[in-house]
PDB file of C-alpha atoms in Angstrom:
ATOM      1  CA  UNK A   1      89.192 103.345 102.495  1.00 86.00           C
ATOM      2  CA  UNK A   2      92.133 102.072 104.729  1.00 91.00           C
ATOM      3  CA  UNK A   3      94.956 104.163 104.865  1.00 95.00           C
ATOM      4  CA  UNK A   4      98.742 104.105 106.477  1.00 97.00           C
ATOM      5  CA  UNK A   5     101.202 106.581 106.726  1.00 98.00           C
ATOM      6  CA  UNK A   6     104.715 106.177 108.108  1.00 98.00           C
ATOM      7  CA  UNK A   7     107.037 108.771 109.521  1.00 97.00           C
ATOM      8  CA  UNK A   8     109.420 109.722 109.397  1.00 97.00           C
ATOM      9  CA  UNK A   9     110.104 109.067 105.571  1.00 97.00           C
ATOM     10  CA  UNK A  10     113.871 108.152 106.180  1.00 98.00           C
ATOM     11  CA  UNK A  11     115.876 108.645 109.522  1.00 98.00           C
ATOM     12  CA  UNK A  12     119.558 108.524 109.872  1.00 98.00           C
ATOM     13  CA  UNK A  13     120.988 107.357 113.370  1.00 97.00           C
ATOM     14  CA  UNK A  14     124.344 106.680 114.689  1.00 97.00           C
ATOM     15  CA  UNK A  15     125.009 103.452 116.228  1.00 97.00           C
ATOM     16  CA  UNK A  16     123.843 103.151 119.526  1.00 97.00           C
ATOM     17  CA  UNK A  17     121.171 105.802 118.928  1.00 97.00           C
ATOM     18  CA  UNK A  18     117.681 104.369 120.000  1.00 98.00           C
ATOM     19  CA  UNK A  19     114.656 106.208 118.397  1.00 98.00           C
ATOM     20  CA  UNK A  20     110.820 105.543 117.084  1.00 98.00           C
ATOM     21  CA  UNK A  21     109.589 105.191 113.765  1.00 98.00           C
ATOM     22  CA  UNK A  22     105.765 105.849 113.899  1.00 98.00           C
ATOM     23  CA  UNK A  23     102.223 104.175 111.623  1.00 98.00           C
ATOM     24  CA  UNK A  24      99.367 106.118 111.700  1.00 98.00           C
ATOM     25  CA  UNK A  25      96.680 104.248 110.281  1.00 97.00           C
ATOM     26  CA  UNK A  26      92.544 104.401 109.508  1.00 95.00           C
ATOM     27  CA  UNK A  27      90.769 101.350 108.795  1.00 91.00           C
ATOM     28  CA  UNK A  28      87.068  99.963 109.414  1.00 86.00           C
ATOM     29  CA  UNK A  29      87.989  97.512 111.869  1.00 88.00           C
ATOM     30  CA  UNK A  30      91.156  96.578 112.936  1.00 90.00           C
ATOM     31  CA  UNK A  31      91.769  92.619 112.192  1.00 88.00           C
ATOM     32  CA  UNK A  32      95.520  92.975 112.649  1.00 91.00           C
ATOM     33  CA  UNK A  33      98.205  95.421 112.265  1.00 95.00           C
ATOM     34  CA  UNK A  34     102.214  94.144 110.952  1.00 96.00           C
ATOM     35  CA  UNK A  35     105.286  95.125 111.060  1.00 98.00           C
ATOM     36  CA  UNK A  36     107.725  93.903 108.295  1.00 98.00           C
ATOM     37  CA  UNK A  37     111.348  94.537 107.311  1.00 98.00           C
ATOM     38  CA  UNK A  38     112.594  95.175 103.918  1.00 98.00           C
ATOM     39  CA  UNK A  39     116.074  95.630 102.416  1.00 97.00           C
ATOM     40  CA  UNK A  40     116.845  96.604  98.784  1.00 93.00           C
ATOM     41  CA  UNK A  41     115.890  94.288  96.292  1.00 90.00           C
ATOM     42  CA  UNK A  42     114.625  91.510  98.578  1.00 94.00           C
ATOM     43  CA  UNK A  43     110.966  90.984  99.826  1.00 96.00           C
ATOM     44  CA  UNK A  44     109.556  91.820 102.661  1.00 97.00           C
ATOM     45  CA  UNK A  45     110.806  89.977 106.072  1.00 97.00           C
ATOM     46  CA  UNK A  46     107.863  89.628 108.832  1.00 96.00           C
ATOM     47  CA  UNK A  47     108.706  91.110 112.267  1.00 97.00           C
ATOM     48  CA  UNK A  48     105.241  91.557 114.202  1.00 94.00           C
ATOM     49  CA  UNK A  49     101.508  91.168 114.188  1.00 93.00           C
ATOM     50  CA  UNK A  50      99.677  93.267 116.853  1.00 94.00           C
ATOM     51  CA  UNK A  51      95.566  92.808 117.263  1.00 91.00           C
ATOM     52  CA  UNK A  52      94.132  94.992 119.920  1.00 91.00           C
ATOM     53  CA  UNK A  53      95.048  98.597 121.274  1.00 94.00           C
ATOM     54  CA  UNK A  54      97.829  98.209 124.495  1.00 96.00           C
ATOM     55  CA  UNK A  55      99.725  95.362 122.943  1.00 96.00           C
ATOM     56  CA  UNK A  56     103.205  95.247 122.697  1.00 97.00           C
ATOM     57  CA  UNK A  57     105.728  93.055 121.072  1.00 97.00           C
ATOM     58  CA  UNK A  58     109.651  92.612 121.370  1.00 97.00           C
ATOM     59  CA  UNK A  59     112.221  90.961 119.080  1.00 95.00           C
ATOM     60  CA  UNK A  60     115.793  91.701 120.117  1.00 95.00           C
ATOM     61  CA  UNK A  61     116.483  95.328 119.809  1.00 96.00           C
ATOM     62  CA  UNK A  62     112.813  96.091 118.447  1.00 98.00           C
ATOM     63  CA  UNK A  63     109.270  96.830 120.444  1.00 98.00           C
ATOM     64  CA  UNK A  64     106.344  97.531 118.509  1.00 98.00           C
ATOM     65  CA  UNK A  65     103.296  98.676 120.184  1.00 98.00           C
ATOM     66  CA  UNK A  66      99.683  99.525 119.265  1.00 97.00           C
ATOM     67  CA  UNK A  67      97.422 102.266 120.337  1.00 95.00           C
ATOM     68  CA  UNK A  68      93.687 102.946 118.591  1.00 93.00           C
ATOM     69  CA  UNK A  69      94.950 105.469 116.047  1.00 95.00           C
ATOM     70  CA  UNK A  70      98.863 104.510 115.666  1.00 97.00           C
ATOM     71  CA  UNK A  71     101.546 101.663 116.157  1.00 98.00           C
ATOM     72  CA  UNK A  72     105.533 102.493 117.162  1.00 98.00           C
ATOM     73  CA  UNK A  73     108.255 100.586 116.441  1.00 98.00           C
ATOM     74  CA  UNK A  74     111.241 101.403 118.891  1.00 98.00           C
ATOM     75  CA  UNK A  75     114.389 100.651 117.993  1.00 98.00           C
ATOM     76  CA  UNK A  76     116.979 100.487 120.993  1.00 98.00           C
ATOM     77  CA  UNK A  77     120.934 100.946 120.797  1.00 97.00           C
ATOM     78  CA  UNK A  78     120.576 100.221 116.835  1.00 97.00           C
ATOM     79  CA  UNK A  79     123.615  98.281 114.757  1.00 97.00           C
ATOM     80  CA  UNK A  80     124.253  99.081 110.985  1.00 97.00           C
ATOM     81  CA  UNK A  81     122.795  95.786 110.060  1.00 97.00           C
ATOM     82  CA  UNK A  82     119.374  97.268 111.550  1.00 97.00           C
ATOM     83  CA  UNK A  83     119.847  99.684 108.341  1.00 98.00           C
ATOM     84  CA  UNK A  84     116.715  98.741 106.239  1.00 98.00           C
ATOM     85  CA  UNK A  85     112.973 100.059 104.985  1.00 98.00           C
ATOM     86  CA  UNK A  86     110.882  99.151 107.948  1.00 98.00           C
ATOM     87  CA  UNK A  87     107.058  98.881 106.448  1.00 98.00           C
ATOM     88  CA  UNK A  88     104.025  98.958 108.421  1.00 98.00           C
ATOM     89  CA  UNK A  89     100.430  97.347 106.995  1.00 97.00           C
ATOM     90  CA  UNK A  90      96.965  96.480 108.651  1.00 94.00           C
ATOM     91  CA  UNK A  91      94.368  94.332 107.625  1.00 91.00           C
ATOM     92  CA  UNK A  92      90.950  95.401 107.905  1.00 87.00           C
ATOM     93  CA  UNK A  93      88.058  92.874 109.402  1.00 83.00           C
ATOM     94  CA  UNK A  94      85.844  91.774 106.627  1.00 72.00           C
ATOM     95  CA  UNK A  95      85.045  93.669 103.064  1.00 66.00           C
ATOM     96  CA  UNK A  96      85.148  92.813  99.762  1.00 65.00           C
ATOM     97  CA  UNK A  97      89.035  92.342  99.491  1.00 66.00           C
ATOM     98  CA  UNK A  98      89.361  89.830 102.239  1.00 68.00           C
ATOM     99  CA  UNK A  99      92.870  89.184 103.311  1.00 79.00           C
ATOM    100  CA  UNK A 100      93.844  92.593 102.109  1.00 88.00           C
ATOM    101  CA  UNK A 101      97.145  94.079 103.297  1.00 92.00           C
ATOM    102  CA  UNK A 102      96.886  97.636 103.187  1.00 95.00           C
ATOM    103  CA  UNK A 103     100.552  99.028 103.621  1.00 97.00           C
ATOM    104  CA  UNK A 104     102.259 102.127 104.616  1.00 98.00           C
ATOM    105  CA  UNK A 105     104.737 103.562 101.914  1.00 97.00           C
ATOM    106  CA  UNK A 106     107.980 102.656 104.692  1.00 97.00           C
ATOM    107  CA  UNK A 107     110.873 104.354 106.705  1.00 98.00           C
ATOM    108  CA  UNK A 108     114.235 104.098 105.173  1.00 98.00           C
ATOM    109  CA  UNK A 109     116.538 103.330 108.761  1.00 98.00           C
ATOM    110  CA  UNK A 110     120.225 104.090 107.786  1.00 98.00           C
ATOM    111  CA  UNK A 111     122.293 103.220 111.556  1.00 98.00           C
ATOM    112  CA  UNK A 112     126.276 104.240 110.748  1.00 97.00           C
ATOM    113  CA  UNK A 113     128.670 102.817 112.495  1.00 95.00           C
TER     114      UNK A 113
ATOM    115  CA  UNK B   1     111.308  74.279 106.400  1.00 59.00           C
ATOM    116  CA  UNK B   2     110.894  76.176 103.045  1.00 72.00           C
ATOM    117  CA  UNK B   3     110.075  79.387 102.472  1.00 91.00           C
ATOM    118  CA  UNK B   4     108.318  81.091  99.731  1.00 95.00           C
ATOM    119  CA  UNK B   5     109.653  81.278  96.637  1.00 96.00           C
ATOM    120  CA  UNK B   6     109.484  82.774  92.857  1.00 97.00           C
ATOM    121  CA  UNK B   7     110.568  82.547  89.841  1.00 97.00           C
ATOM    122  CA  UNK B   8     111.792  84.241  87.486  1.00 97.00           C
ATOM    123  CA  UNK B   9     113.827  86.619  89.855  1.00 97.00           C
ATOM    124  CA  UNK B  10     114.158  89.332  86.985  1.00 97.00           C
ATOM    125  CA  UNK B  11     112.137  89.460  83.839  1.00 96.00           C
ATOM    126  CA  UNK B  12     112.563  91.765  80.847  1.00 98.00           C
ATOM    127  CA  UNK B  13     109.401  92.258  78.788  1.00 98.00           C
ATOM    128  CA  UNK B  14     107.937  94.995  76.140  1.00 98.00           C
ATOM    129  CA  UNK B  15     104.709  96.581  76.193  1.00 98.00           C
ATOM    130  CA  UNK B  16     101.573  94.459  74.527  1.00 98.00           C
ATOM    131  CA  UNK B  17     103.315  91.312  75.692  1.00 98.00           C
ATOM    132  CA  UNK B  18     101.731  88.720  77.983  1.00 98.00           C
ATOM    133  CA  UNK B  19     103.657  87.601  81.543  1.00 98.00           C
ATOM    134  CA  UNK B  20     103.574  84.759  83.986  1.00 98.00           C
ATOM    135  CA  UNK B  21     105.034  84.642  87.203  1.00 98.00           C
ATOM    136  CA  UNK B  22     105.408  81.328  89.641  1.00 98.00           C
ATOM    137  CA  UNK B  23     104.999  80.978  93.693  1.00 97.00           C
ATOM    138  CA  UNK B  24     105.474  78.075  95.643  1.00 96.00           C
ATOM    139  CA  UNK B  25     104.163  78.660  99.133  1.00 92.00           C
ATOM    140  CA  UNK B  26     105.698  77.514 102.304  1.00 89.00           C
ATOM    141  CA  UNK B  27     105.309  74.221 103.697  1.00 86.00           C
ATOM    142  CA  UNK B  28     101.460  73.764 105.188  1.00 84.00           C
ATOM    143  CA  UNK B  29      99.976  77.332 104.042  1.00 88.00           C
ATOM    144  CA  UNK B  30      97.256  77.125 101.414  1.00 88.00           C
ATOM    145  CA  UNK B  31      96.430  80.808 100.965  1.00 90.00           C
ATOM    146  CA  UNK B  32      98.439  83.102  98.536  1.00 93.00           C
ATOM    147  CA  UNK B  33      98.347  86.327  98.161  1.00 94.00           C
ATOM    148  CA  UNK B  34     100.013  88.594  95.505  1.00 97.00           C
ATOM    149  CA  UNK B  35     101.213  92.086  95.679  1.00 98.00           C
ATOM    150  CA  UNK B  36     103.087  94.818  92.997  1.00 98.00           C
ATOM    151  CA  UNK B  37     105.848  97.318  94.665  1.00 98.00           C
ATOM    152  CA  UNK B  38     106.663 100.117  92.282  1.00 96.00           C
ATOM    153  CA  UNK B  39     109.917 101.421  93.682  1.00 93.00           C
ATOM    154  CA  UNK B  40     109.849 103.843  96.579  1.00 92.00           C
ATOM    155  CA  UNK B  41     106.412 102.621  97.443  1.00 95.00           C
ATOM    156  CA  UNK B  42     104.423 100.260  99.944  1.00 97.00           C
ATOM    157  CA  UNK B  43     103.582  97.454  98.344  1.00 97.00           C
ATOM    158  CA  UNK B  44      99.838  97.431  96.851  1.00 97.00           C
ATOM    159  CA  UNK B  45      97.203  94.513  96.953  1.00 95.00           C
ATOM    160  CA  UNK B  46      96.133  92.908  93.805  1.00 96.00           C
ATOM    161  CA  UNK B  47      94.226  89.700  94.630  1.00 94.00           C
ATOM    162  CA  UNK B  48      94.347  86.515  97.224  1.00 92.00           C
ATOM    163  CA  UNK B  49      93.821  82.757  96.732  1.00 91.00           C
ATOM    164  CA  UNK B  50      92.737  80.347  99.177  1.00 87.00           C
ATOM    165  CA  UNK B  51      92.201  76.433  98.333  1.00 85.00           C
ATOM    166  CA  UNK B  52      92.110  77.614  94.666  1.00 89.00           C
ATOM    167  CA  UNK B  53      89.795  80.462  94.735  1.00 90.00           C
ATOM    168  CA  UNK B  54      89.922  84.029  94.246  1.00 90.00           C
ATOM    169  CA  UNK B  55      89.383  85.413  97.659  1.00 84.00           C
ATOM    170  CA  UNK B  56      89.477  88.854  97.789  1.00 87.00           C
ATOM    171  CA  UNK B  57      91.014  91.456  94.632  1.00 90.00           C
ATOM    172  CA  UNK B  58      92.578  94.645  94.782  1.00 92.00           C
ATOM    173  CA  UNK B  59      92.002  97.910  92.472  1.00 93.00           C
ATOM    174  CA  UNK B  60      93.834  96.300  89.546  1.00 96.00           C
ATOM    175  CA  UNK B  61      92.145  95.941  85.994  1.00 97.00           C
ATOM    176  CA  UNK B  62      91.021  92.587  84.510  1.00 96.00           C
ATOM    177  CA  UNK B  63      94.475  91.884  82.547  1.00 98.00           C
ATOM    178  CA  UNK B  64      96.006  91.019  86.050  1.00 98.00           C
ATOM    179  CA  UNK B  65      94.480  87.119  86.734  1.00 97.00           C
ATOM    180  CA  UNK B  66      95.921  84.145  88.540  1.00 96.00           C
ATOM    181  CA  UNK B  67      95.688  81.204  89.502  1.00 96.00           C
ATOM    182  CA  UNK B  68      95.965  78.483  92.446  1.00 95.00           C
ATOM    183  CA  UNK B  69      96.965  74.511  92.138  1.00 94.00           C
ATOM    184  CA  UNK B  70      95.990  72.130  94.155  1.00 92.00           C
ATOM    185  CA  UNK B  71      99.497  71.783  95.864  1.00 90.00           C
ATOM    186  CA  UNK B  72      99.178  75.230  96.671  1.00 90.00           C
ATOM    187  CA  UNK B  73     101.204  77.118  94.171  1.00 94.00           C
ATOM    188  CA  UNK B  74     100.214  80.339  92.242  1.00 96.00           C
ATOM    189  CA  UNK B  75     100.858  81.872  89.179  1.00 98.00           C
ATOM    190  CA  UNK B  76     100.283  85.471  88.042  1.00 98.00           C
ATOM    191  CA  UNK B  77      99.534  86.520  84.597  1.00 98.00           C
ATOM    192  CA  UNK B  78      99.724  90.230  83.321  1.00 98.00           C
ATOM    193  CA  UNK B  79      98.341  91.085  79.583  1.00 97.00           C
ATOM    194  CA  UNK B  80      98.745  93.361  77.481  1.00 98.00           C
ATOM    195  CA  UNK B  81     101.887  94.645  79.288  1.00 98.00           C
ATOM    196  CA  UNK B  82     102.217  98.586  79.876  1.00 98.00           C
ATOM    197  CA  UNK B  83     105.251 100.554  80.868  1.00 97.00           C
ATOM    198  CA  UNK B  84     103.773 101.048  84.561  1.00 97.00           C
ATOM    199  CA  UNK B  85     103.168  97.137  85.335  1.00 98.00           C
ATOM    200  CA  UNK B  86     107.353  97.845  85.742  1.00 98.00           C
ATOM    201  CA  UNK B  87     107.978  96.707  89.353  1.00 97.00           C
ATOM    202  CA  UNK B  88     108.703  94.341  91.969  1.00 98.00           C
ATOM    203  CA  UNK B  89     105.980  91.485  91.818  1.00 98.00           C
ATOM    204  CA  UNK B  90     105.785  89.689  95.446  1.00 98.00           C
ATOM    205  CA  UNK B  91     103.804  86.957  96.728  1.00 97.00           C
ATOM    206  CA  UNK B  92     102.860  86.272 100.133  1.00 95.00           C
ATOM    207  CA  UNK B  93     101.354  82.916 101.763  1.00 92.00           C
ATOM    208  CA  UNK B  94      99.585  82.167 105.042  1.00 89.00           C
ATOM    209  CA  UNK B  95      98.446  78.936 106.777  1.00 85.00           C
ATOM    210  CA  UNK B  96      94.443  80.220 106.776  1.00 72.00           C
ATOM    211  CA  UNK B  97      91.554  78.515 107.868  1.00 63.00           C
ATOM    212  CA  UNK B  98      88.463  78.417 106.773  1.00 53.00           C
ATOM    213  CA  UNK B  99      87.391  80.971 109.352  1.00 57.00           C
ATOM    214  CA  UNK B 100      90.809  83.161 109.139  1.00 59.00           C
ATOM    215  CA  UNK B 101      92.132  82.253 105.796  1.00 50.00           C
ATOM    216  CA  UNK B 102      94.425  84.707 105.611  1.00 52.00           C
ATOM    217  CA  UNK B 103      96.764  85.368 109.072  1.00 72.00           C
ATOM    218  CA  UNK B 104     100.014  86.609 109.176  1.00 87.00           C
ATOM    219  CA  UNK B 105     101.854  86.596 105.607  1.00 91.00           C
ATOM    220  CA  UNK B 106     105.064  85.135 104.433  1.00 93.00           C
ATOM    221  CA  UNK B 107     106.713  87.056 101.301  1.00 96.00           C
ATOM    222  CA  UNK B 108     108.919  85.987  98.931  1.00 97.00           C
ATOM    223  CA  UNK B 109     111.969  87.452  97.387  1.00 97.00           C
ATOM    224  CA  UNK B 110     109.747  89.132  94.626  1.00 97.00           C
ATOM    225  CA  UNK B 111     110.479  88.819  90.298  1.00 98.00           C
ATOM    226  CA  UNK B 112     111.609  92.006  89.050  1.00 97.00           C
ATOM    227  CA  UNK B 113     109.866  92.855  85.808  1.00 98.00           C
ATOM    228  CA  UNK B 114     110.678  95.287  83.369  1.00 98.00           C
ATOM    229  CA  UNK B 115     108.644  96.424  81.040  1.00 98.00           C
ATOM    230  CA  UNK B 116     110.011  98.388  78.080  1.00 97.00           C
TER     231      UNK B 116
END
């Protein structure tokens, strides 16, 4: 069965702070791994999609990358409106529940001023 | 452009009763998937529609169906309501192919039910 964990569970930072929030993951065939950002009440916002081992992705003061076993999202010189659960989910390449997001349970990212 | 959207955005509901929730995907994406996010948690897979078929379903029991139109909307119905269908009921769409019908997802802002 496909499984992600995220760590850590919630990390505080001051502004200007830069750190990692890590996504371990196992599944039977990587199709695609994502990145998504969620604050309270709303749904999930999409950030990244990484396919193969080595890639890397940037979006303003994020870079997620990708190894075989784990994926990192870096956040550099982080702003309280960066404060957010930041989820991580992969997709597995066929199987019976095609399409299937399998999804970590999050990092809660509080950045004070 | 128009994004996903859902409605109700809050629903109040006691156990036994019968639900329906509504998803319009965005512009030129014909694949919908839906999703339930108990608070504090990831959210967890219950089924996926593409051109109006059940593509792929989660570990959720028979009560949970839905359906797809042919303009590429969704609906979600939940019987026989229990206290623990309480959560945060999202949908997601993607363009999909026939090859890849899924891709990267688009989510919603999510219906809030309670169930009391």
């Amino acid at each position: 069965e496909d499984q992600v964990t995220q760590s850590p569970e919630a990390l505080r930072l001051q502004e200007g702070e830069s750190s990692s929030l890590n996504c371990s993951y196992t599944v039977s065939g990587l199709r695609g791994l994502f990145w998504y950002r969620q604050d309270p009440g709303k749904g999930p916002e999409f950030l990244f999609t990484l396919y193969s081992a080595g890639e890397e992705k940037e979006k303003e003061r994020l870079k997620a990358t990708l190894t075989k076993k784990e994926s990192f999202l870096h956040i550099t010189a982080p702003k309280p409106e960066d404060s957010a659960t930041y989820l991580c989910a992969v997709q597995a390449r066929g199987g019976t529940s095609y399409g299937k997001l399998t999804f970590g349970q999050g990092t809660i990212l509080t950045v004070h001023p | 452009e128009t994004g996903v959207t859902q409605s109700p955005t809050h629903l109040i509901k006691t156990r036994g009763q019968q639900v329906t929730l509504r998803c319009s995907s965005q512009s030129g994406h014909n694949t919908v998937s839906w999703y339930q996010q108990a608070l504090g948690q990831g959210p967890q897979f219950i089924f996926q529609y593409y051109r109006e078929e059940e593509n792929g379903r989660g570990n959720f029991p028979p009560r949970f169906s839905g359906l797809q139109f042919p303009n590429y909307s969704s609906e979600l119905n939940v019987n026989a309501l229990e206290l623990d269908d309480s959560a945060l009921y999202l949908c997601a769409s993607s363009p999909g192919t026939s090859v890849f019908p899924s891709e990267t997802q688009y989510f919603g802002p999510g219906t809030r039910l309670l169930v009391l």
